[in-house]
PDB file of C-alpha atoms in Angstrom:
ATOM      1  CA  VAL A 114     -32.638 -12.008 -38.103  1.00 67.00           C
ATOM      2  CA  LEU A 115     -29.726  -9.799 -37.005  1.00 65.00           C
ATOM      3  CA  SER A 116     -30.439  -7.326 -39.819  1.00 70.00           C
ATOM      4  CA  ARG A 117     -33.911  -6.770 -38.331  1.00 77.00           C
ATOM      5  CA  GLU A 118     -32.964  -7.287 -34.682  1.00 71.00           C
ATOM      6  CA  PRO A 119     -29.249  -6.572 -34.163  1.00 69.00           C
ATOM      7  CA  GLN A 120     -29.483  -7.329 -30.430  1.00 75.00           C
ATOM      8  CA  ASN A 121     -31.319 -10.655 -30.780  1.00 77.00           C
ATOM      9  CA  ALA A 122     -29.541 -12.799 -28.167  1.00 77.00           C
ATOM     10  CA  ALA A 123     -30.378 -16.148 -29.803  1.00 80.00           C
ATOM     11  CA  ALA A 124     -29.069 -15.006 -33.180  1.00 85.00           C
ATOM     12  CA  LEU A 125     -25.953 -13.544 -31.550  1.00 87.00           C
ATOM     13  CA  HIS A 126     -25.302 -16.880 -29.832  1.00 85.00           C
ATOM     14  CA  ILE A 127     -25.525 -18.621 -33.188  1.00 88.00           C
ATOM     15  CA  ARG A 128     -23.150 -16.084 -34.744  1.00 89.00           C
ATOM     16  CA  ALA A 129     -20.663 -16.510 -31.878  1.00 91.00           C
ATOM     17  CA  THR A 130     -20.783 -20.306 -32.161  1.00 89.00           C
ATOM     18  CA  THR A 131     -20.283 -20.053 -35.926  1.00 92.00           C
ATOM     19  CA  ARG A 132     -17.292 -17.746 -35.478  1.00 93.00           C
ATOM     20  CA  LEU A 133     -15.795 -20.137 -32.958  1.00 90.00           C
ATOM     21  CA  GLY A 134     -16.277 -23.024 -35.402  1.00 90.00           C
ATOM     22  CA  GLU A 135     -14.512 -20.971 -38.066  1.00 94.00           C
ATOM     23  CA  GLY A 136     -11.525 -20.536 -35.766  1.00 92.00           C
ATOM     24  CA  LYS A 137     -12.332 -16.888 -35.080  1.00 94.00           C
ATOM     25  CA  ALA A 138     -12.247 -17.097 -31.301  1.00 92.00           C
ATOM     26  CA  ASP A 139     -11.520 -13.372 -30.838  1.00 93.00           C
ATOM     27  CA  GLU A 140     -14.688 -12.461 -32.756  1.00 93.00           C
ATOM     28  CA  ALA A 141     -16.723 -15.067 -30.873  1.00 92.00           C
ATOM     29  CA  LEU A 142     -15.548 -13.704 -27.537  1.00 94.00           C
ATOM     30  CA  ALA A 143     -16.371 -10.131 -28.568  1.00 93.00           C
ATOM     31  CA  ILE A 144     -19.911 -11.181 -29.491  1.00 91.00           C
ATOM     32  CA  LEU A 145     -20.423 -13.144 -26.272  1.00 90.00           C
ATOM     33  CA  ASP A 146     -19.006 -10.363 -24.120  1.00 90.00           C
ATOM     34  CA  GLY A 147     -21.316  -7.927 -25.913  1.00 88.00           C
ATOM     35  CA  ILE A 148     -24.281 -10.126 -25.000  1.00 87.00           C
ATOM     36  CA  VAL A 149     -23.207 -10.082 -21.355  1.00 84.00           C
ATOM     37  CA  ARG A 150     -22.609  -6.306 -21.332  1.00 84.00           C
ATOM     38  CA  ALA A 151     -26.033  -5.714 -22.859  1.00 82.00           C
ATOM     39  CA  GLY A 152     -27.624  -7.734 -20.066  1.00 80.00           C
ATOM     40  CA  GLN A 153     -28.909 -10.316 -22.537  1.00 77.00           C
ATOM     41  CA  SER A 154     -26.998 -13.262 -21.187  1.00 74.00           C
ATOM     42  CA  VAL A 155     -29.141 -16.370 -21.343  1.00 69.00           C
ATOM     43  CA  PRO A 156     -28.670 -18.641 -18.303  1.00 63.00           C
ATOM     44  CA  GLY A 157     -26.991 -21.849 -19.398  1.00 68.00           C
ATOM     45  CA  GLU A 158     -26.503 -20.542 -22.952  1.00 77.00           C
ATOM     46  CA  THR A 159     -23.926 -17.762 -22.800  1.00 82.00           C
ATOM     47  CA  ALA A 160     -21.412 -18.948 -20.208  1.00 83.00           C
ATOM     48  CA  PRO A 161     -20.478 -22.357 -21.729  1.00 84.00           C
ATOM     49  CA  PRO A 162     -19.478 -21.098 -25.192  1.00 87.00           C
ATOM     50  CA  ARG A 163     -17.741 -18.116 -23.569  1.00 88.00           C
ATOM     51  CA  ALA A 164     -15.655 -20.509 -21.455  1.00 90.00           C
ATOM     52  CA  GLN A 165     -14.847 -22.640 -24.489  1.00 89.00           C
ATOM     53  CA  THR A 166     -13.813 -19.529 -26.412  1.00 92.00           C
ATOM     54  CA  LEU A 167     -11.553 -18.355 -23.598  1.00 94.00           C
ATOM     55  CA  ALA A 168      -9.915 -21.789 -23.496  1.00 91.00           C
ATOM     56  CA  ARG A 169      -9.256 -21.681 -27.240  1.00 91.00           C
ATOM     57  CA  LEU A 170      -7.650 -18.279 -26.799  1.00 94.00           C
ATOM     58  CA  GLY A 171      -5.331 -19.735 -24.162  1.00 93.00           C
ATOM     59  CA  LYS A 172      -6.919 -17.740 -21.339  1.00 95.00           C
ATOM     60  CA  LEU A 173      -7.097 -20.838 -19.179  1.00 93.00           C
ATOM     61  CA  ALA A 174      -7.681 -19.290 -15.759  1.00 94.00           C
ATOM     62  CA  GLU A 175     -10.533 -17.182 -17.140  1.00 94.00           C
ATOM     63  CA  ALA A 176     -11.931 -20.189 -18.993  1.00 93.00           C
ATOM     64  CA  GLU A 177     -11.962 -22.351 -15.889  1.00 94.00           C
ATOM     65  CA  GLU A 178     -13.711 -19.596 -13.932  1.00 93.00           C
ATOM     66  CA  ALA A 179     -16.241 -19.217 -16.753  1.00 90.00           C
ATOM     67  CA  TYR A 180     -16.978 -22.960 -16.668  1.00 92.00           C
ATOM     68  CA  ARG A 181     -17.514 -22.727 -12.914  1.00 93.00           C
ATOM     69  CA  ALA A 182     -19.835 -19.746 -13.426  1.00 88.00           C
ATOM     70  CA  ALA A 183     -21.763 -21.690 -16.050  1.00 87.00           C
ATOM     71  CA  LEU A 184     -22.168 -24.572 -13.608  1.00 92.00           C
ATOM     72  CA  LYS A 185     -23.551 -22.206 -10.990  1.00 89.00           C
ATOM     73  CA  GLU A 186     -26.232 -21.271 -13.530  1.00 84.00           C
ATOM     74  CA  ASN A 187     -26.844 -24.883 -14.536  1.00 89.00           C
ATOM     75  CA  PRO A 188     -25.109 -27.613 -12.503  1.00 92.00           C
ATOM     76  CA  LYS A 189     -26.024 -30.238 -15.124  1.00 93.00           C
ATOM     77  CA  ASP A 190     -24.517 -28.419 -18.115  1.00 92.00           C
ATOM     78  CA  VAL A 191     -22.556 -31.216 -19.748  1.00 94.00           C
ATOM     79  CA  LYS A 192     -20.374 -28.964 -21.926  1.00 91.00           C
ATOM     80  CA  SER A 193     -19.252 -27.038 -18.855  1.00 93.00           C
ATOM     81  CA  LEU A 194     -18.699 -30.216 -16.840  1.00 96.00           C
ATOM     82  CA  VAL A 195     -16.601 -31.676 -19.662  1.00 96.00           C
ATOM     83  CA  GLY A 196     -14.650 -28.421 -19.916  1.00 94.00           C
ATOM     84  CA  LEU A 197     -14.004 -28.317 -16.178  1.00 96.00           C
ATOM     85  CA  GLY A 198     -13.062 -31.999 -16.177  1.00 97.00           C
ATOM     86  CA  GLY A 199     -10.481 -31.234 -18.844  1.00 95.00           C
ATOM     87  CA  PHE A 200      -8.837 -28.701 -16.551  1.00 95.00           C
ATOM     88  CA  HIS A 201      -8.598 -31.310 -13.811  1.00 97.00           C
ATOM     89  CA  LEU A 202      -7.030 -33.762 -16.276  1.00 97.00           C
ATOM     90  CA  ARG A 203      -4.439 -31.166 -17.354  1.00 94.00           C
ATOM     91  CA  ARG A 204      -3.473 -30.692 -13.709  1.00 95.00           C
ATOM     92  CA  ARG A 205      -3.344 -34.484 -13.266  1.00 97.00           C
ATOM     93  CA  GLU A 206      -6.161 -34.303 -10.685  1.00 97.00           C
ATOM     94  CA  PHE A 207      -7.590 -37.575 -11.912  1.00 98.00           C
ATOM     95  CA  ALA A 208      -9.888 -38.365  -8.976  1.00 98.00           C
ATOM     96  CA  GLU A 209     -11.437 -34.882  -9.158  1.00 98.00           C
ATOM     97  CA  ALA A 210     -11.801 -35.204 -12.930  1.00 98.00           C
ATOM     98  CA  GLU A 211     -13.568 -38.518 -12.426  1.00 98.00           C
ATOM     99  CA  LYS A 212     -16.076 -36.853 -10.076  1.00 98.00           C
ATOM    100  CA  VAL A 213     -16.809 -34.077 -12.554  1.00 98.00           C
ATOM    101  CA  TYR A 214     -17.154 -36.467 -15.495  1.00 98.00           C
ATOM    102  CA  GLY A 215     -19.362 -38.661 -13.292  1.00 98.00           C
ATOM    103  CA  GLN A 216     -21.729 -35.720 -12.829  1.00 97.00           C
ATOM    104  CA  ALA A 217     -21.762 -35.220 -16.589  1.00 97.00           C
ATOM    105  CA  LYS A 218     -22.477 -38.911 -17.139  1.00 97.00           C
ATOM    106  CA  ALA A 219     -25.482 -38.686 -14.828  1.00 97.00           C
ATOM    107  CA  ALA A 220     -26.879 -35.989 -17.129  1.00 96.00           C
ATOM    108  CA  GLN A 221     -25.865 -37.580 -20.462  1.00 96.00           C
ATOM    109  CA  PRO A 222     -24.713 -41.183 -20.074  1.00 95.00           C
ATOM    110  CA  ASN A 223     -23.948 -41.714 -23.776  1.00 93.00           C
ATOM    111  CA  ASN A 224     -22.015 -38.508 -24.397  1.00 96.00           C
ATOM    112  CA  ILE A 225     -18.755 -39.445 -26.136  1.00 96.00           C
ATOM    113  CA  ASP A 226     -16.762 -36.592 -24.580  1.00 96.00           C
ATOM    114  CA  VAL A 227     -17.878 -37.713 -21.122  1.00 97.00           C
ATOM    115  CA  GLN A 228     -16.817 -41.290 -21.814  1.00 97.00           C
ATOM    116  CA  VAL A 229     -13.412 -40.162 -23.110  1.00 97.00           C
ATOM    117  CA  GLY A 230     -12.968 -38.021 -19.984  1.00 98.00           C
ATOM    118  CA  LEU A 231     -13.919 -40.876 -17.688  1.00 98.00           C
ATOM    119  CA  ALA A 232     -11.491 -43.155 -19.530  1.00 98.00           C
ATOM    120  CA  ALA A 233      -8.694 -40.583 -19.212  1.00 98.00           C
ATOM    121  CA  SER A 234      -9.469 -40.250 -15.501  1.00 98.00           C
ATOM    122  CA  ALA A 235      -9.274 -44.014 -15.063  1.00 98.00           C
ATOM    123  CA  ALA A 236      -6.062 -44.280 -17.095  1.00 98.00           C
ATOM    124  CA  GLY A 237      -4.523 -41.482 -15.046  1.00 97.00           C
ATOM    125  CA  GLN A 238      -5.224 -43.524 -11.925  1.00 97.00           C
ATOM    126  CA  ASP A 239      -3.473 -46.573 -13.445  1.00 96.00           C
ATOM    127  CA  GLN A 240      -6.768 -48.280 -14.212  1.00 97.00           C
ATOM    128  CA  LEU A 241      -6.027 -49.080 -17.855  1.00 97.00           C
ATOM    129  CA  PRO A 242      -8.389 -52.084 -18.052  1.00 97.00           C
ATOM    130  CA  ALA A 243     -11.273 -49.849 -16.925  1.00 98.00           C
ATOM    131  CA  ALA A 244     -10.302 -47.125 -19.412  1.00 98.00           C
ATOM    132  CA  ILE A 245     -10.105 -49.668 -22.242  1.00 98.00           C
ATOM    133  CA  LYS A 246     -13.410 -51.281 -21.288  1.00 98.00           C
ATOM    134  CA  LEU A 247     -15.127 -47.911 -21.211  1.00 97.00           C
ATOM    135  CA  LEU A 248     -13.953 -46.930 -24.685  1.00 97.00           C
ATOM    136  CA  GLU A 249     -14.552 -50.403 -26.108  1.00 97.00           C
ATOM    137  CA  SER A 250     -18.164 -50.095 -24.959  1.00 96.00           C
ATOM    138  CA  ILE A 251     -18.704 -47.238 -27.415  1.00 96.00           C
ATOM    139  CA  GLU A 252     -20.383 -48.577 -30.528  1.00 94.00           C
ATOM    140  CA  VAL A 253     -17.837 -48.827 -33.343  1.00 92.00           C
ATOM    141  CA  ARG A 254     -19.829 -46.543 -35.675  1.00 92.00           C
ATOM    142  CA  ALA A 255     -19.995 -43.880 -32.946  1.00 93.00           C
ATOM    143  CA  ARG A 256     -16.257 -43.807 -32.267  1.00 93.00           C
ATOM    144  CA  THR A 257     -14.727 -40.460 -33.089  1.00 93.00           C
ATOM    145  CA  PRO A 258     -11.072 -40.084 -34.087  1.00 92.00           C
ATOM    146  CA  GLY A 259     -10.389 -38.956 -30.510  1.00 93.00           C
ATOM    147  CA  VAL A 260     -11.924 -42.144 -29.130  1.00 96.00           C
ATOM    148  CA  ILE A 261      -9.930 -44.310 -31.530  1.00 95.00           C
ATOM    149  CA  LEU A 262      -6.636 -42.594 -30.753  1.00 95.00           C
ATOM    150  CA  ALA A 263      -7.257 -42.714 -26.997  1.00 97.00           C
ATOM    151  CA  LEU A 264      -8.195 -46.398 -27.150  1.00 97.00           C
ATOM    152  CA  ALA A 265      -5.135 -47.213 -29.278  1.00 97.00           C
ATOM    153  CA  GLY A 266      -2.956 -45.343 -26.789  1.00 97.00           C
ATOM    154  CA  TYR A 267      -4.429 -47.264 -23.870  1.00 98.00           C
ATOM    155  CA  TYR A 268      -3.906 -50.542 -25.714  1.00 97.00           C
ATOM    156  CA  MET A 269      -0.245 -49.633 -26.189  1.00 97.00           C
ATOM    157  CA  ARG A 270       0.189 -48.645 -22.539  1.00 97.00           C
ATOM    158  CA  ALA A 271      -1.436 -51.953 -21.549  1.00 97.00           C
ATOM    159  CA  ASN A 272       1.036 -53.852 -23.769  1.00 97.00           C
ATOM    160  CA  GLN A 273      -1.649 -54.819 -26.297  1.00 97.00           C
ATOM    161  CA  PRO A 274      -0.039 -53.645 -29.547  1.00 96.00           C
ATOM    162  CA  THR A 275      -2.011 -56.127 -31.650  1.00 96.00           C
ATOM    163  CA  ASN A 276      -5.285 -54.564 -30.519  1.00 96.00           C
ATOM    164  CA  ALA A 277      -3.934 -51.069 -31.138  1.00 96.00           C
ATOM    165  CA  SER A 278      -2.741 -52.027 -34.603  1.00 95.00           C
ATOM    166  CA  ALA A 279      -6.040 -53.696 -35.521  1.00 93.00           C
ATOM    167  CA  LEU A 280      -7.952 -50.635 -34.368  1.00 92.00           C
ATOM    168  CA  LEU A 281      -5.828 -48.227 -36.362  1.00 91.00           C
ATOM    169  CA  VAL A 282      -5.644 -50.408 -39.494  1.00 90.00           C
ATOM    170  CA  ALA A 283      -9.444 -50.626 -39.539  1.00 80.00           C
ATOM    171  CA  ILE A 284      -9.774 -46.867 -39.935  1.00 77.00           C
ATOM    172  CA  VAL A 285      -7.242 -46.726 -42.761  1.00 75.00           C
ATOM    173  CA  GLU A 286      -8.888 -49.445 -44.832  1.00 69.00           C
TER     174      GLU A 286
END
């Protein structure tokens, strides 16, 4: 498509996402910024991956602002809500993170990243039983490595090493 239409915004978004997946965040950002400069930014489509790219490049202040800009375009954008919630978690603003992840849950109740964020928010507020219950509610086949590690960590913090061990042994076998 890009050979015929080098300015095709949809194809450029795909290329940027591919570059980001390949670990080429600088290239992804250049493509996304080019889309914006050309006035081809797609509401709800350009800002979230741009914010994610900035975060991967360590440009955290710019990334947070980009997530906020994306949410102005689409307040229910789950990727942007999850990204913004992550910034609140890093700053140990657990109640604020919980609010943001709650908004994301309203849009996509079964999103794994949202559930992990809500669990981290609960754990940060010393609500380990709630964090554990939330992650345990994720179907075993749907548990990502991040879910398993977070759940094992919460088990350990809650003085439940047997549960943590059983969880981790199950993935090794």
